[in-house]
Structures are given as structure tokens and as C-alpha cells.
XYZ file of C-alpha atoms in Angstrom:
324
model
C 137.467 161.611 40.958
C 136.855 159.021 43.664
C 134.436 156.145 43.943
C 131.167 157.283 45.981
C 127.963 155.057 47.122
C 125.011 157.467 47.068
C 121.591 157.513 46.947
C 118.933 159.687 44.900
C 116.088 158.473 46.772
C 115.089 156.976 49.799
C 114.374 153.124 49.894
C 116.002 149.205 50.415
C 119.519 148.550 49.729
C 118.931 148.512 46.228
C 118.846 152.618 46.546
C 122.668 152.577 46.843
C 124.478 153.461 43.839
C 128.318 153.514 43.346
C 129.266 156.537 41.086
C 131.941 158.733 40.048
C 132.100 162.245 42.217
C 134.858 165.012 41.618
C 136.822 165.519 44.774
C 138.000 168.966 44.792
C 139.905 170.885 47.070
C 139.403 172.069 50.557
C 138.298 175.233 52.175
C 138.525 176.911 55.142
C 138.004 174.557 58.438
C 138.251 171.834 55.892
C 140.541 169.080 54.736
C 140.914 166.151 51.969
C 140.980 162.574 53.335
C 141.995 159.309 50.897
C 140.105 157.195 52.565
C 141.634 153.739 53.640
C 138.473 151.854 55.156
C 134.739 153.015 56.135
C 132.995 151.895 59.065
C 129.106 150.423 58.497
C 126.673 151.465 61.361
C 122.800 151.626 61.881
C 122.636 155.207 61.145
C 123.358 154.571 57.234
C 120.191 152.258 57.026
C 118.494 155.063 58.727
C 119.604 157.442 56.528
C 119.145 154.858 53.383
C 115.604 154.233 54.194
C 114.305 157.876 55.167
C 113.517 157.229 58.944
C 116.471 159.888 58.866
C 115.455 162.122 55.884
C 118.120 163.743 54.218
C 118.595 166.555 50.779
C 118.954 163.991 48.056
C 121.238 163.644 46.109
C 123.324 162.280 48.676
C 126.681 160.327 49.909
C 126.599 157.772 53.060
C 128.476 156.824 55.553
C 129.381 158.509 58.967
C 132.997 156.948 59.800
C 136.417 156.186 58.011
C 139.976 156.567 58.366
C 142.911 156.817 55.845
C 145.349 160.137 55.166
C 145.216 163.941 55.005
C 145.813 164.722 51.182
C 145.404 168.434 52.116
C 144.581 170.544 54.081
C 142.469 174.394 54.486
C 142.544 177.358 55.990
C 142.369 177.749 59.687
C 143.120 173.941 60.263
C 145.638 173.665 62.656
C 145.409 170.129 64.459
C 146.260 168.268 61.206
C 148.420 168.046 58.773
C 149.169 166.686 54.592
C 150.021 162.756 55.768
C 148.797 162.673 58.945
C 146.791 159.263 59.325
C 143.358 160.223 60.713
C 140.027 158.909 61.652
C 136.645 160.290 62.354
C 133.219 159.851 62.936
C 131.416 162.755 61.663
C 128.477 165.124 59.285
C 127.774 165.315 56.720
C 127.740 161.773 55.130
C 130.116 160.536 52.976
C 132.122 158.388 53.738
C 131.411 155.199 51.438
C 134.293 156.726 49.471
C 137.540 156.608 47.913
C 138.227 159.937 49.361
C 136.338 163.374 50.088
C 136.941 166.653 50.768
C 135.263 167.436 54.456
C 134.955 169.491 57.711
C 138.066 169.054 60.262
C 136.771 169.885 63.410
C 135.700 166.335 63.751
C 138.677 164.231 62.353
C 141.167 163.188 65.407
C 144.627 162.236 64.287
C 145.291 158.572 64.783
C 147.622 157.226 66.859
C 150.025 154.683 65.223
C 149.420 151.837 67.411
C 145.663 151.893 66.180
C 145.267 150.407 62.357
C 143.475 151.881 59.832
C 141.283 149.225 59.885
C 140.332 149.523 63.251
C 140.216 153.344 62.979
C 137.201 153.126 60.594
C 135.574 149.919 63.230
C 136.029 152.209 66.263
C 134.745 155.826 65.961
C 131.477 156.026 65.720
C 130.787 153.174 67.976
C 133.435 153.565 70.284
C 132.578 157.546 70.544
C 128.959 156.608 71.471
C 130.770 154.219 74.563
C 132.228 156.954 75.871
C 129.979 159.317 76.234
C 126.992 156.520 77.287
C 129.515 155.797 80.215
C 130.914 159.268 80.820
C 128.608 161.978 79.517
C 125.134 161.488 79.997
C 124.903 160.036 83.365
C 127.203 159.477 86.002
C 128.414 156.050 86.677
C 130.620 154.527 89.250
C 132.911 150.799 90.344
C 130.022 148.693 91.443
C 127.173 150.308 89.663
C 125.205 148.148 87.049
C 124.184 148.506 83.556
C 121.800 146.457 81.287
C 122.913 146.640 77.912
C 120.753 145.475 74.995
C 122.302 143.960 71.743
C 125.891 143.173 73.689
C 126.778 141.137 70.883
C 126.870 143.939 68.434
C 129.085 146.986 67.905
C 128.500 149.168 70.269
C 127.847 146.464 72.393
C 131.294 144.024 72.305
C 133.140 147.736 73.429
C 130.825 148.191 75.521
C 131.252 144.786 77.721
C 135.047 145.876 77.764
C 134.403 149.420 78.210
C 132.377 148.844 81.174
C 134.536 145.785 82.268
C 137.766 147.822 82.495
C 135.989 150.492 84.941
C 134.592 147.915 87.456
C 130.826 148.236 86.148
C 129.173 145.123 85.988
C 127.127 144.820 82.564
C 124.311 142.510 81.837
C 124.078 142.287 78.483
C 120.598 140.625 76.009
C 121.581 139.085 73.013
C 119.674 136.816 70.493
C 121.044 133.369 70.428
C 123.918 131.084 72.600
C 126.699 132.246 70.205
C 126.031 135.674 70.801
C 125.538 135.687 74.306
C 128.662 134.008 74.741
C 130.870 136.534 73.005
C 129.518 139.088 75.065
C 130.934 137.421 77.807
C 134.081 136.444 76.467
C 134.580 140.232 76.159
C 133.787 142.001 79.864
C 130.206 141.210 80.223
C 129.116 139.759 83.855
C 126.023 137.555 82.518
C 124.347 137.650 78.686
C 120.588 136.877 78.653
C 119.585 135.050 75.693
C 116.073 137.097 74.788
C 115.081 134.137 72.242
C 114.630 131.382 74.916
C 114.863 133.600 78.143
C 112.310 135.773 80.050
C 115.075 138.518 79.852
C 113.194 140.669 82.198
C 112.391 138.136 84.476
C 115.953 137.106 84.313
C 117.241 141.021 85.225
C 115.204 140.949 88.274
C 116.470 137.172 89.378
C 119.884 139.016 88.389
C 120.247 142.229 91.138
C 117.507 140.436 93.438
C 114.748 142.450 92.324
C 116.382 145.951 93.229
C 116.630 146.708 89.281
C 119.352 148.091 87.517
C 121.126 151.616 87.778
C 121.145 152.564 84.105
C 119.426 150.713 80.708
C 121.786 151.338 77.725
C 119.384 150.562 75.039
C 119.633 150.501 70.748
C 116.996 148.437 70.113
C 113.874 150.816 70.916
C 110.706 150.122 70.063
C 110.530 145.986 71.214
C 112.504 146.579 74.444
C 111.982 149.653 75.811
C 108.591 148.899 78.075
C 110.737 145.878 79.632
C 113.590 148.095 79.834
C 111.832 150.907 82.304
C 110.633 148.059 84.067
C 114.028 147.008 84.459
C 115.122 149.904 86.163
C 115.829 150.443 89.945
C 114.203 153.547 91.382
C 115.917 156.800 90.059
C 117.394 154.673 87.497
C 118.424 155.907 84.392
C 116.770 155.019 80.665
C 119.498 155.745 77.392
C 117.425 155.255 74.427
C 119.816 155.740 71.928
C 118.500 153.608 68.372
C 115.441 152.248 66.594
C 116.820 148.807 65.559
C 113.298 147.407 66.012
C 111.234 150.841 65.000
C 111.047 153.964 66.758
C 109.691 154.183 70.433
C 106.549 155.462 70.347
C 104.644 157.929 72.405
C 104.098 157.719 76.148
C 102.407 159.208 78.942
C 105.256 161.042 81.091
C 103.785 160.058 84.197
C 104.284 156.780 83.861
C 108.031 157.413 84.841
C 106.868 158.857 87.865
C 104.649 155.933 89.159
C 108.071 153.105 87.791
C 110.102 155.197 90.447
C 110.641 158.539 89.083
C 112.611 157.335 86.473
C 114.958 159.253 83.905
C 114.751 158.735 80.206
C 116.994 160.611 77.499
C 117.726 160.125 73.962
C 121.255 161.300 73.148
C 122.369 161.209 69.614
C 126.490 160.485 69.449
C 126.609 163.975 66.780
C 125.108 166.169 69.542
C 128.243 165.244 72.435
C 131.204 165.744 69.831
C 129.518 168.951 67.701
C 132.224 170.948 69.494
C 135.893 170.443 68.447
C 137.664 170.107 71.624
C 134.971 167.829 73.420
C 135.069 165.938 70.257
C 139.229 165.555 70.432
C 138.928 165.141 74.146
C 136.280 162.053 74.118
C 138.654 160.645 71.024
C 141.808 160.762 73.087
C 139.815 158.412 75.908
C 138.716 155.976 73.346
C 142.323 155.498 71.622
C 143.965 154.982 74.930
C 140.905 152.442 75.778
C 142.102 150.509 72.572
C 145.829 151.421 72.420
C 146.508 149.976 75.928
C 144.434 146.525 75.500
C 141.501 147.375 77.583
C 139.379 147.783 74.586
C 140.045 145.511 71.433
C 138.291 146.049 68.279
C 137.015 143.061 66.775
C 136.196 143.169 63.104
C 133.681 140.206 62.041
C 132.960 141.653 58.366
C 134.233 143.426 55.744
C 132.934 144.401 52.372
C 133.820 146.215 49.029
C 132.538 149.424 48.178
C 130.417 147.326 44.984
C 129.422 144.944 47.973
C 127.595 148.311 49.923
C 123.419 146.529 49.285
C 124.259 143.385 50.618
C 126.348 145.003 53.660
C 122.950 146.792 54.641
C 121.027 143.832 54.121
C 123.245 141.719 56.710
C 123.585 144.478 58.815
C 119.492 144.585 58.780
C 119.015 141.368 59.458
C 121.310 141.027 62.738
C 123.756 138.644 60.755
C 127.194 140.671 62.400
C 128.835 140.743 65.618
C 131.490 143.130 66.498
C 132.043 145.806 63.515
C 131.729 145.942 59.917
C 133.852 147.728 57.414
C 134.261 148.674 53.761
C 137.983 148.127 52.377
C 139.290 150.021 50.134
């Protein structure tokens, strides 16, 4: 048996529930994982709330780390005490330990802590393939980044720091803005008492940026088109303030024949090998320095409703985790 937060229908925090669930063993393609610490992320309110349905009954939590217990048929790149660490479907994670698909759990190098395994994946994952998968980018090219204070965001600033890309992040107060820059980013726009897309323009002397990297959705992503140089490229990849809602395609013709996409982080590492491949880049980003993981908060399993609740309210910087 092992400790699970679930939910049996879709509302506010106070829809998680922290049972009992029976492990079991695993199958083919599959192993068993004691957990050691669960990354928090967006996705889980999204899931939580219904603006991702989901089959209910059902377990949260996309990322974790801790050790194989065993290990199924047909796996083959891990083994009964590796340490590990994933980002992956289905949910499940808010858990002592669970019995799950392998194709998506990377062995973890041992200059990476367990703690920082469960901070890094999902967020660090969605780094690498904003910067290296969905459009190219180049030394010298520039990126505005919404929400740099967050946790895609502070491995972002690095990310793109430590490949010559200046970064302009938005962020919501002083404090924010300045940890931002205290970890890669060129210039952090405080969107409370700043005209942030005046600011962008004032910024790259009205040419616009190459590429917006943008979680935020619904509030910022009119400024954010605007924001763009000709050709530039939109990544709308969250709803933190609501889903974006329908436009008229042609409008990205008359802004410059702009690009939009909305990548989802699940979609880039659904294959095993691209999946190991992209996690091999992001441990060496962390294991040689260039990329630290900075963890601001950590809760209990028993603390999951008030975790969301912060999280919600865009009380954290850098990650959050559940210890175990």
C-alpha cells in the first residue's frame, strides 16, 4: 500500500484526497518506483479543476524521482535500485510509490539529488524542447519570456543565458524581476508598474522580438503577438490566466506573418529515445552548473490543498516539491 492524493471529482483544492492505494507489481514496459519527492506544476491544477478533464477516479501528479523497486518485461534501460526520475502519463505521482510505464523514466545521474530530480523534469524538459525543438534559435537571437520568475522560467533565464540568447523576461513585482536576473536574464519587466509592451519595443528599438515563450495565455497573448518582430515566432504553451481564446488567423498575417504553436511538453518526449535524448541535455545543463535548480517550497503529501492554493495564487518562485 502507498500513500496516494487523488481526486473523485473535479473542483478547488479541497477535491484532493490522500488515501490508501495497493501498489502491485509491474508488467510488461513497466516498472515500480518508491518515490522519494514529487514535483508540483500547473498541469495538476489543470487536471484538479477539469480545464484538463480526466476518468475519475484518479491520482495526480506528472513528475517525481526516487528508486526502481522492480522492474517488467521488456525494460531494458533500468534496473531494481537504479535512482530515477521522470516526467510522465498517466498521473500519479503524489505518491509513496506506483507501479508505471518506463519508457518515460530516465535514470538519474548521481550528481543530480533526488530532490532536484523531482524540481527539474517536467519543467526543465519543457526548456529544452522550447529552445531546441519547436523553433530554431541561435547566439544573438532574442526571446521574451513571460513569468521568468517561475519554474519554467528561473531555467529558462539560465537555459537561454548559457547559449548566448538574450532573454527578456515579465514578472509581477521588484523581487521577482530581480531573481530573474540574478539567474541569466538580460532585463525583467515588472508588468505591475511597467507598460511591458511598451517597454519590449524601447528594449530591441522597435524591431520586436524573435520568439515569445509564453505560459500565461489568455492576459498576455494579444501584447505578446504584438511583441513580435516580423516572422517571429509565438509559443503558447499554458493558461495561467485562462485559456486563449479564439482568433481570426489573418490577423497573423497583417502583425507580419507571424507563427503561433501550442506545444504540449507530453507530445515532444511520447517517444522513448527522444524522451532519453532531451533528458540527457537537461542533466548535463544542471550537472555541469549551467543550470541550477532552485527549490523555494516544499510540502507534505497531507499539505497537497494548500500547495495548489499557493501555487494558484503566484505565491512561488523557482520549483515546488512534495517530500516524502
Amino acid at each position: 500500500m502507498a500513500r496516494t492524493v487523488i481526486i473523485e471529482e473535479h473542483g478547488g483544492p479541497e477535491a484532493l484526497k490522500l488515501v490508501d492505494r495497493e501498489v502491485g507489481e509491474p508488467g510488461p514496459g513497466e516498472i515500480r518506483i518508491a518515490h522519494k519527492a514529487c514535483g508540483l506544476n500547473f498541469i495538476d491544477c489543470y487536471q484538479r479543476s477539469g480545464l484538463y478533464p480526466m476518468n475519475l477516479p484518479q491520482a495526480l501528479g506528472m513528475e517525481a524521482s526516487g528508486i526502481i523497486e522492480a522492474v517488467g518485461d521488456g525494460v531494458t534501460h533500468l534496473a531494481v535500485g537504479d535512482r530515477a526520475a521522470y516526467a510522465a502519463v498517466p498521473p500519479g505521482a503524489y505518491s509513496e510509490a506506483r507501479v508505471m510505464p518506463a519508457a518515460q523514466v530516465c535514470k538519474l545521474p548521481d550528481a543530480i539529488s533526488f530532490e532536484e530530480g523531482a524540481a527539474m523534469m517536467l519543467k526543465g524538459l519543457t526548456a529544452q524542447y522550447l529552445f531546441h525543438r519547436t523553433t530554431p534559435l541561435k547566439a544573438g537571437d532574442t526571446v521574451l519570456f513571460h513569468a521568468a520568475a517561475g519554474g519554467v522560467g528561473l531555467i529558462a533565464c539560465q537555459w537561454a543565458k548559457s547559449e548566448g540568447i538574450r532573454l527578456i523576461g515579465t514578472a509581477g513585482s521588484d523581487e521577482k524581476c530581480a531573481l530573474a536576473v540574478e539567474h541569466g536574464a538580460d532585463v525583467c519587466i515588472n508588468y505591475s508598474t511597467e507598460d511591458w509592451q511598451a517597454r519590449v519595443q524601447e528594449l530591441t528599438d522597435g524591431k520586436g522580438v524573435d520568439v515569445v515563450m509564453d505560459s500565461v495565455g489568455k492576459d498576455t497573448f494579444e501584447g505578446s503577438l504584438d511583441s513580435l518582430k516580423p516572422l517571429g515566432m509565438m509559443i503558447s504553451f499554458g493558461n495561467a490566466s485562462g485559456a486563449v481564446e479564439a482568433f481570426n488567423l489573418g490577423i497573423l498575417a497583417q502583425k507580419g506573418s507571424l507563427k503561433v504553436t501550442r506545444p504540449t511538453l507530453f507530445a515532444h518526449i511520447a517517444d522513448h529515445d527522444v524522451c532519453q535524448e532531451m533528458a540527457a541535455m537537461l542533466f548535463e545543463k544542471v550537472a555541469s552548473g549551467k543550470v541550477k535548480i532552485r527549490i523555494d517550497q516544499r510540502f507534505t503529501l497531507e499539505e497537497v490543498p494548500e500547495a495548489h492554493r499557493t501555487l494558484e495564487a503566484r505565491r512561488t518562485t523557482g520549483q515546488t516539491i512534495l517530500t516524502l
